[in-house]
PDB file of C-alpha atoms in Angstrom:
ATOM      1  CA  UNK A   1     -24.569  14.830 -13.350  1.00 97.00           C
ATOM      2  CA  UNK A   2     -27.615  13.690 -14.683  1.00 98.00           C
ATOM      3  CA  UNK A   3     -28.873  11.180 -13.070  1.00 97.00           C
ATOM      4  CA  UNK A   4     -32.369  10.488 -15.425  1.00 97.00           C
ATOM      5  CA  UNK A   5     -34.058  11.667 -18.520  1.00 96.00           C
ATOM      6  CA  UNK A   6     -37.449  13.190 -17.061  1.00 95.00           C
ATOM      7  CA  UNK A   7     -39.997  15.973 -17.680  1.00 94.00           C
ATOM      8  CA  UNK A   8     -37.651  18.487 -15.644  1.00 97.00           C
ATOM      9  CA  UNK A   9     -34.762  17.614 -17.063  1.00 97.00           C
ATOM     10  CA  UNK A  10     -34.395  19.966 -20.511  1.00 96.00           C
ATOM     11  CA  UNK A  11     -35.315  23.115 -18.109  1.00 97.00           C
ATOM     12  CA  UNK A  12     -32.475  21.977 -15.582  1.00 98.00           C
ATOM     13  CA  UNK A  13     -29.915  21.039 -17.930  1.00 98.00           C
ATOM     14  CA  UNK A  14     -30.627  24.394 -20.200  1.00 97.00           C
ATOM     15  CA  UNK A  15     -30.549  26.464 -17.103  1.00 98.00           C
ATOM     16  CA  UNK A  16     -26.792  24.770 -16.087  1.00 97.00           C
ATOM     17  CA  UNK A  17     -25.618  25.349 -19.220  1.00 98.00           C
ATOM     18  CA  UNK A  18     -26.543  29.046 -19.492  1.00 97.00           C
ATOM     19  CA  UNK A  19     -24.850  29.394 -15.744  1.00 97.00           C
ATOM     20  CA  UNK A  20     -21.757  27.340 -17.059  1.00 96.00           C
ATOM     21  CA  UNK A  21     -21.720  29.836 -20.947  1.00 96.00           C
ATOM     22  CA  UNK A  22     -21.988  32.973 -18.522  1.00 96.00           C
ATOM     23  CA  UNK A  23     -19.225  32.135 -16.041  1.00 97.00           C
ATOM     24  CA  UNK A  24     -16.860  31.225 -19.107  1.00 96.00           C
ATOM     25  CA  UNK A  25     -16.853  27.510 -19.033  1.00 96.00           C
ATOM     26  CA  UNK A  26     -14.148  26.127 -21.301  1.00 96.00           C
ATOM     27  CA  UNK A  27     -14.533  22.495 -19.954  1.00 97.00           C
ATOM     28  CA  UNK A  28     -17.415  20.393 -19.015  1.00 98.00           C
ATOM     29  CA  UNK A  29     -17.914  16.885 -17.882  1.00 98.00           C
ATOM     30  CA  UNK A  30     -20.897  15.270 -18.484  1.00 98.00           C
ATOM     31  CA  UNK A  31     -21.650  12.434 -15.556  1.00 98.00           C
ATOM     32  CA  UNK A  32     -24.273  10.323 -17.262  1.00 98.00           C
ATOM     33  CA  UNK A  33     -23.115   6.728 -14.823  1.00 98.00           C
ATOM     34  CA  UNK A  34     -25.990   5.061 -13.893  1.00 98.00           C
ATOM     35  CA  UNK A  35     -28.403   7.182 -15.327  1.00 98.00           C
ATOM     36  CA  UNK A  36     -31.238   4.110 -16.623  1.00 96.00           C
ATOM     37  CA  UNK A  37     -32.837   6.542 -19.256  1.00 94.00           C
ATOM     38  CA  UNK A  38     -36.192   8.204 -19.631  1.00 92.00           C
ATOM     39  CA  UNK A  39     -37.996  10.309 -22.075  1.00 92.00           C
ATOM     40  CA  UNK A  40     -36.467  10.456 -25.619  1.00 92.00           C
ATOM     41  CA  UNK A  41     -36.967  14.111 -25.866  1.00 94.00           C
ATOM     42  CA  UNK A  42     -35.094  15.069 -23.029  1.00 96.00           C
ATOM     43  CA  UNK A  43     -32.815  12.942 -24.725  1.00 96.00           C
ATOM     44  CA  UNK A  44     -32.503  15.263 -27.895  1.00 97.00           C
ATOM     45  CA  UNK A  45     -33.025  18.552 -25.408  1.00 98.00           C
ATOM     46  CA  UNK A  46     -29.534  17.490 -24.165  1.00 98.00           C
ATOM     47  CA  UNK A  47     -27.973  16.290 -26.590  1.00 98.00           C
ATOM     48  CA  UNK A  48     -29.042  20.063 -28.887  1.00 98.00           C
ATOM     49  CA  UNK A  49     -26.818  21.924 -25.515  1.00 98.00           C
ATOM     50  CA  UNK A  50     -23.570  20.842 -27.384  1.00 98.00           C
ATOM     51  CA  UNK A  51     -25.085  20.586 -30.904  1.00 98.00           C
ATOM     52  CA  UNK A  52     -26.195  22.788 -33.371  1.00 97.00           C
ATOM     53  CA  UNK A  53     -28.319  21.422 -36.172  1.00 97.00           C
ATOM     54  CA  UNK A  54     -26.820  17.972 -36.204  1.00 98.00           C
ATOM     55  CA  UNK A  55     -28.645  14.379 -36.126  1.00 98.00           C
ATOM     56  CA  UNK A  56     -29.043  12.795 -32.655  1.00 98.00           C
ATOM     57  CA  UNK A  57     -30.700   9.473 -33.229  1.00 97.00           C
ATOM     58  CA  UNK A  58     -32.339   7.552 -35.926  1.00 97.00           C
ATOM     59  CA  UNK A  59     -35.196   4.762 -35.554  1.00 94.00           C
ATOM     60  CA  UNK A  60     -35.234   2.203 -37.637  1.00 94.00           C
ATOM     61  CA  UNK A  61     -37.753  -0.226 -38.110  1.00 90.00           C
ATOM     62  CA  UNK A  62     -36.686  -3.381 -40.418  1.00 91.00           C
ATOM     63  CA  UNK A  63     -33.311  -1.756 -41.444  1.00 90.00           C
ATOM     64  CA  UNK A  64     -36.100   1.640 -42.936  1.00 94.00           C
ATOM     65  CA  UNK A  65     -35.150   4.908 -41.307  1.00 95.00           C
ATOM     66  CA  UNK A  66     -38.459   5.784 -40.219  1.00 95.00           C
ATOM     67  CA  UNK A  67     -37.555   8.559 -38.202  1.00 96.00           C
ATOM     68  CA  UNK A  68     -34.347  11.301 -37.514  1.00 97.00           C
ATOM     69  CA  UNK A  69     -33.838  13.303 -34.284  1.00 97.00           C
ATOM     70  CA  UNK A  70     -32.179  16.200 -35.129  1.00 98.00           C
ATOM     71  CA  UNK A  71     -30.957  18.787 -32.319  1.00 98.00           C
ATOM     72  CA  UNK A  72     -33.096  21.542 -31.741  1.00 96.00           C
ATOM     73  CA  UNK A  73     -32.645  25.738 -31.096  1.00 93.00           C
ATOM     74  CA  UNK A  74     -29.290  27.152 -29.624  1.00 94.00           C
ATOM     75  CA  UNK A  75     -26.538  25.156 -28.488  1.00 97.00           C
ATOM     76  CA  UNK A  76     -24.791  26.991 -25.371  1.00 97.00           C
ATOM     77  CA  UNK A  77     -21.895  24.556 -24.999  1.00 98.00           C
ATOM     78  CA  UNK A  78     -21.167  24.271 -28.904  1.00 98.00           C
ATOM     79  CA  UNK A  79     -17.261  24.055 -28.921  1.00 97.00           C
ATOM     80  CA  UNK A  80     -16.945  23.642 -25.384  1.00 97.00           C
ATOM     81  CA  UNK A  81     -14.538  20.415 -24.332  1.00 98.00           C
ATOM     82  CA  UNK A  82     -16.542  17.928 -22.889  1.00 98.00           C
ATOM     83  CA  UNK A  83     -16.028  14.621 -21.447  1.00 98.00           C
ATOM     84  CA  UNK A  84     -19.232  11.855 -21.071  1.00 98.00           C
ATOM     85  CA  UNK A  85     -18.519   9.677 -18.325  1.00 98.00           C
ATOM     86  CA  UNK A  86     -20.949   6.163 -18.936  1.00 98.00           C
ATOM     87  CA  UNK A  87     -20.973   3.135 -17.037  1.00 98.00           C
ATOM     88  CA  UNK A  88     -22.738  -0.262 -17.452  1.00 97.00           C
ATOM     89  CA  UNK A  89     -25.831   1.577 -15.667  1.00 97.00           C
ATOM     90  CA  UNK A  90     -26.447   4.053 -18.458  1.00 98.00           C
ATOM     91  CA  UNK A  91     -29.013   3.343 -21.032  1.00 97.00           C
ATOM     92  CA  UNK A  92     -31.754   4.074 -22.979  1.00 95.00           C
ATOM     93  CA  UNK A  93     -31.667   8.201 -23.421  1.00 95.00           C
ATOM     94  CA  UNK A  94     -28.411   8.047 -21.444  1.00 97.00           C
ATOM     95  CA  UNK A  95     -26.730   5.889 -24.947  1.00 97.00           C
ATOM     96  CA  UNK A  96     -28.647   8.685 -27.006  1.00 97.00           C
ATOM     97  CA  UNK A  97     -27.027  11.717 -25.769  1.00 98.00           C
ATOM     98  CA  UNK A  98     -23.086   9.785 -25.124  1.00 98.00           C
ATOM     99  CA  UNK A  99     -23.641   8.466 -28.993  1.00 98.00           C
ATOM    100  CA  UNK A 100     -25.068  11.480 -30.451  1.00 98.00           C
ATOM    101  CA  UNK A 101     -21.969  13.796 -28.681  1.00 98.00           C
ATOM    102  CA  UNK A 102     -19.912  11.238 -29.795  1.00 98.00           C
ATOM    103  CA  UNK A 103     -20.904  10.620 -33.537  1.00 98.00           C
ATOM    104  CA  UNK A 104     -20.647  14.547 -33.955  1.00 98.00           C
ATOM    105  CA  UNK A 105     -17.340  14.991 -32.725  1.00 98.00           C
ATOM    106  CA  UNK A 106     -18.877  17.060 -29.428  1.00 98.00           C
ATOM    107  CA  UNK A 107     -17.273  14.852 -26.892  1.00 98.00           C
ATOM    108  CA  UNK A 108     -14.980  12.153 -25.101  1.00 98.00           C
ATOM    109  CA  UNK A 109     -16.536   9.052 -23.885  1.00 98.00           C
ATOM    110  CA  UNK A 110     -14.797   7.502 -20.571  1.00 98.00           C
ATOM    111  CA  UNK A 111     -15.666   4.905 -18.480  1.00 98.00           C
ATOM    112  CA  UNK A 112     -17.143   1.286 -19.548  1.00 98.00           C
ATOM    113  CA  UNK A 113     -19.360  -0.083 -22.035  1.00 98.00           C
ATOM    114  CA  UNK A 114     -22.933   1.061 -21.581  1.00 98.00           C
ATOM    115  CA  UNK A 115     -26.250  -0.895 -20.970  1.00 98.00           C
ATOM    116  CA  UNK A 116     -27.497  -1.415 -24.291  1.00 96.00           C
ATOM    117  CA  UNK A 117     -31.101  -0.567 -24.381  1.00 94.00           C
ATOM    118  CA  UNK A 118     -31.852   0.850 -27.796  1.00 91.00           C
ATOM    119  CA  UNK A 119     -35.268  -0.291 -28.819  1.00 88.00           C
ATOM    120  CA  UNK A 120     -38.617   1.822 -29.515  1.00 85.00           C
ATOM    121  CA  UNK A 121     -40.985  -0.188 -27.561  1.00 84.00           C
ATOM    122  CA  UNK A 122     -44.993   0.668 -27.448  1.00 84.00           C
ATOM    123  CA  UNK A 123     -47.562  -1.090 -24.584  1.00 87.00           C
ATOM    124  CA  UNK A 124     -50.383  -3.040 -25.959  1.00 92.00           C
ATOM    125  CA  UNK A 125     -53.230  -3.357 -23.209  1.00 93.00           C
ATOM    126  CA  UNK A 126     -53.953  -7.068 -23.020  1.00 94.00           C
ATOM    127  CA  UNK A 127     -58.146  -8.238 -21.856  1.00 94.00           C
ATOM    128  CA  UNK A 128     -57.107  -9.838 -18.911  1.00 95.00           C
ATOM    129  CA  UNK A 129     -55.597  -5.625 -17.873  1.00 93.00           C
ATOM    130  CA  UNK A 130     -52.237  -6.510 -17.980  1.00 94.00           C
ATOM    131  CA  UNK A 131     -49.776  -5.079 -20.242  1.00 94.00           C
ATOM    132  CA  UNK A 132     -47.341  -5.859 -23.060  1.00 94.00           C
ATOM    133  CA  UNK A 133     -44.539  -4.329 -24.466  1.00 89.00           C
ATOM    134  CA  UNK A 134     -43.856  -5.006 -28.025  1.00 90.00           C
ATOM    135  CA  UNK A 135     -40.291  -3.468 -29.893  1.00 88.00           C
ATOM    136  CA  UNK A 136     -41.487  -1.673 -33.355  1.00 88.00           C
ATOM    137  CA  UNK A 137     -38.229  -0.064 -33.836  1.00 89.00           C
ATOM    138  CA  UNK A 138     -34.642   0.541 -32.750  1.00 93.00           C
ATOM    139  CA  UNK A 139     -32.281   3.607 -32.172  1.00 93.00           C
ATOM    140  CA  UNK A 140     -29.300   4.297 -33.830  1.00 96.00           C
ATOM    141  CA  UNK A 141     -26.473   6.548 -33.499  1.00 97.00           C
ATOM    142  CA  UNK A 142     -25.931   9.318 -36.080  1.00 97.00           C
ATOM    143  CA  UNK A 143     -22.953   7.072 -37.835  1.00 96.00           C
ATOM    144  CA  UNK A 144     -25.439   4.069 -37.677  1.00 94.00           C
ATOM    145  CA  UNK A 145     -24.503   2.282 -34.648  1.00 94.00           C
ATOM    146  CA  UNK A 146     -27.351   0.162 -33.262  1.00 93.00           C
ATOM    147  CA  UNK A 147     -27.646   0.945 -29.303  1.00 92.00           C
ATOM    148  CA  UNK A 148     -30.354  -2.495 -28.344  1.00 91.00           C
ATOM    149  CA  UNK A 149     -28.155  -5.038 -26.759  1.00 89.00           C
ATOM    150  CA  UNK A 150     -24.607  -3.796 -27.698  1.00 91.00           C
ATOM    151  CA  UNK A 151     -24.615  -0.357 -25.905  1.00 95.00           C
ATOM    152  CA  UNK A 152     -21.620   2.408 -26.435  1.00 97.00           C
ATOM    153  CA  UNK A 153     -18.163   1.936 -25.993  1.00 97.00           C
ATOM    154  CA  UNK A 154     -15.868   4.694 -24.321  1.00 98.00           C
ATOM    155  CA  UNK A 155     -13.310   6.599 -26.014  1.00 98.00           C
ATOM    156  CA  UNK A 156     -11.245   5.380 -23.219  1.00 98.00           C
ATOM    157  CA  UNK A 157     -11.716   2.878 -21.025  1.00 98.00           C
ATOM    158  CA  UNK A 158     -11.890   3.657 -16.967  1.00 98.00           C
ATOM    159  CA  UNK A 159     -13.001   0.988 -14.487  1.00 98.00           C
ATOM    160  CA  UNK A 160     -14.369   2.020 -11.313  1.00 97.00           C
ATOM    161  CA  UNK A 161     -14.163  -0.846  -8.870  1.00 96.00           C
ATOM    162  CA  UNK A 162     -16.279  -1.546  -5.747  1.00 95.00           C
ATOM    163  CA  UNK A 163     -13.154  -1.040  -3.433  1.00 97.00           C
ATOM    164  CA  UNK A 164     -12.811   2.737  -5.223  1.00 98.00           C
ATOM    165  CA  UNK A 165     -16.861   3.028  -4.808  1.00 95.00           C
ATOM    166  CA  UNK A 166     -16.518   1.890  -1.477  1.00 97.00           C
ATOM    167  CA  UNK A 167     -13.127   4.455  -0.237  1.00 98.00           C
ATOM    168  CA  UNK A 168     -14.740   7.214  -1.836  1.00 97.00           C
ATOM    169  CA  UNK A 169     -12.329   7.082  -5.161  1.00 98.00           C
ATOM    170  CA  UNK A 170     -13.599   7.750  -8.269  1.00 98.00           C
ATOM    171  CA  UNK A 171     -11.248   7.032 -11.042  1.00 98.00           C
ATOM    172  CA  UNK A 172     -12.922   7.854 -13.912  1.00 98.00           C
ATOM    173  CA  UNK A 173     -13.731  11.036 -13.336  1.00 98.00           C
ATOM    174  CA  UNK A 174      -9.713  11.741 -12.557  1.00 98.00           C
ATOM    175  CA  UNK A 175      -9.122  10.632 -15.793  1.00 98.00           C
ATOM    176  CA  UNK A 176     -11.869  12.929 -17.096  1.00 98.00           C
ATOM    177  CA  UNK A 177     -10.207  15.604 -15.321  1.00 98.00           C
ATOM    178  CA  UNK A 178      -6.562  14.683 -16.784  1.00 98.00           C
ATOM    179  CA  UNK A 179      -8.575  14.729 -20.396  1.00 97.00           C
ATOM    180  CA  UNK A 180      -9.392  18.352 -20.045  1.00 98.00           C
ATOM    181  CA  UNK A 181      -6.402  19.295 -19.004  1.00 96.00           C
ATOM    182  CA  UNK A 182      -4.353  18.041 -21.498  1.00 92.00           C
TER     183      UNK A 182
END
């Protein structure tokens, strides 16, 4: 489980997967529910576990590629099975890493549709010391897919309900289960 995108998380992550490559992993599942986001190069970090040499993201600006994320050094969990598991609370660098796996072919995506927060955006200090945020550009998936506002649909669709939450069930994780061991 990841549960944000911060300046610890490429060491953690890269250290799991190492752990998971030496004891002979053949399945993973990625938990990425809830997870609001964070830094965009954790993001990548991530996503380059499962990916070798493959685009992650694009930012466009006006319909212009003005930038690609590509996936960077080795990728321990290349070929691995893998299951993302998103829910309505995942966004920002959370969409990243679930689109990227999924645009390359790396991985499943269960659960439900995903926040939607795909835009670039960059603080402008106003006089008065306050702050605004103003959008310059947008991330898409590697097939195109614009993130901002319409977020990432599963592979396969897995509600989780309050009542499950609330007895301790957790059905889309099962089903993630099931997937793998198909």
């Amino acid at each position: 489980k990841v549960s944000r995108f911060g300046d610890d998380t490429t060491t953690l992550t890269r250290e799991a997967a190492e752990k998971l490559k030496a004891a002979g992993a053949k399945k993973v599942i990625l938990d990425l529910r809830g997870n609001p986001g964070g830094y965009l190069e954790s993001a990548v970090d991530v996503s380059s576990l499962w990916l070798d040499n493959k685009i992650v993201l694009q930012e466009k600006r006006d319909g212009v590629v003005i930038k690609t994320y590509k996936s960077r050094g080795d990728a321990p969990l290349l070929g691995i099975s893998t299951v993302v598991l998103i829910d309505e609370g995942s966004a920002s660098a959370s969409e990243i890493v679930a689109g990227a796996l999924h645009d390359n072919k790396a991985a499943t995506l269960m659960g439900v549709k995903s926040f939607g927060k795909g835009s670039v955006q960059q603080p402008q200090n106003l006089q008065n010391g306050a702050i605004l945020k103003v959008t310059i550009a947008r991330w898409f998936t590697p097939n195109g897919k614009n993130i901002d506002k319409e977020g990432i649909q599963p592979d396969q669709k897995v509600e989780r309900s309050e009542e499950d939450f609330e007895a301790g069930r957790d059905p889309q994780l099962d089903a993630a289960v099931q997937k793998l061991n198909q």
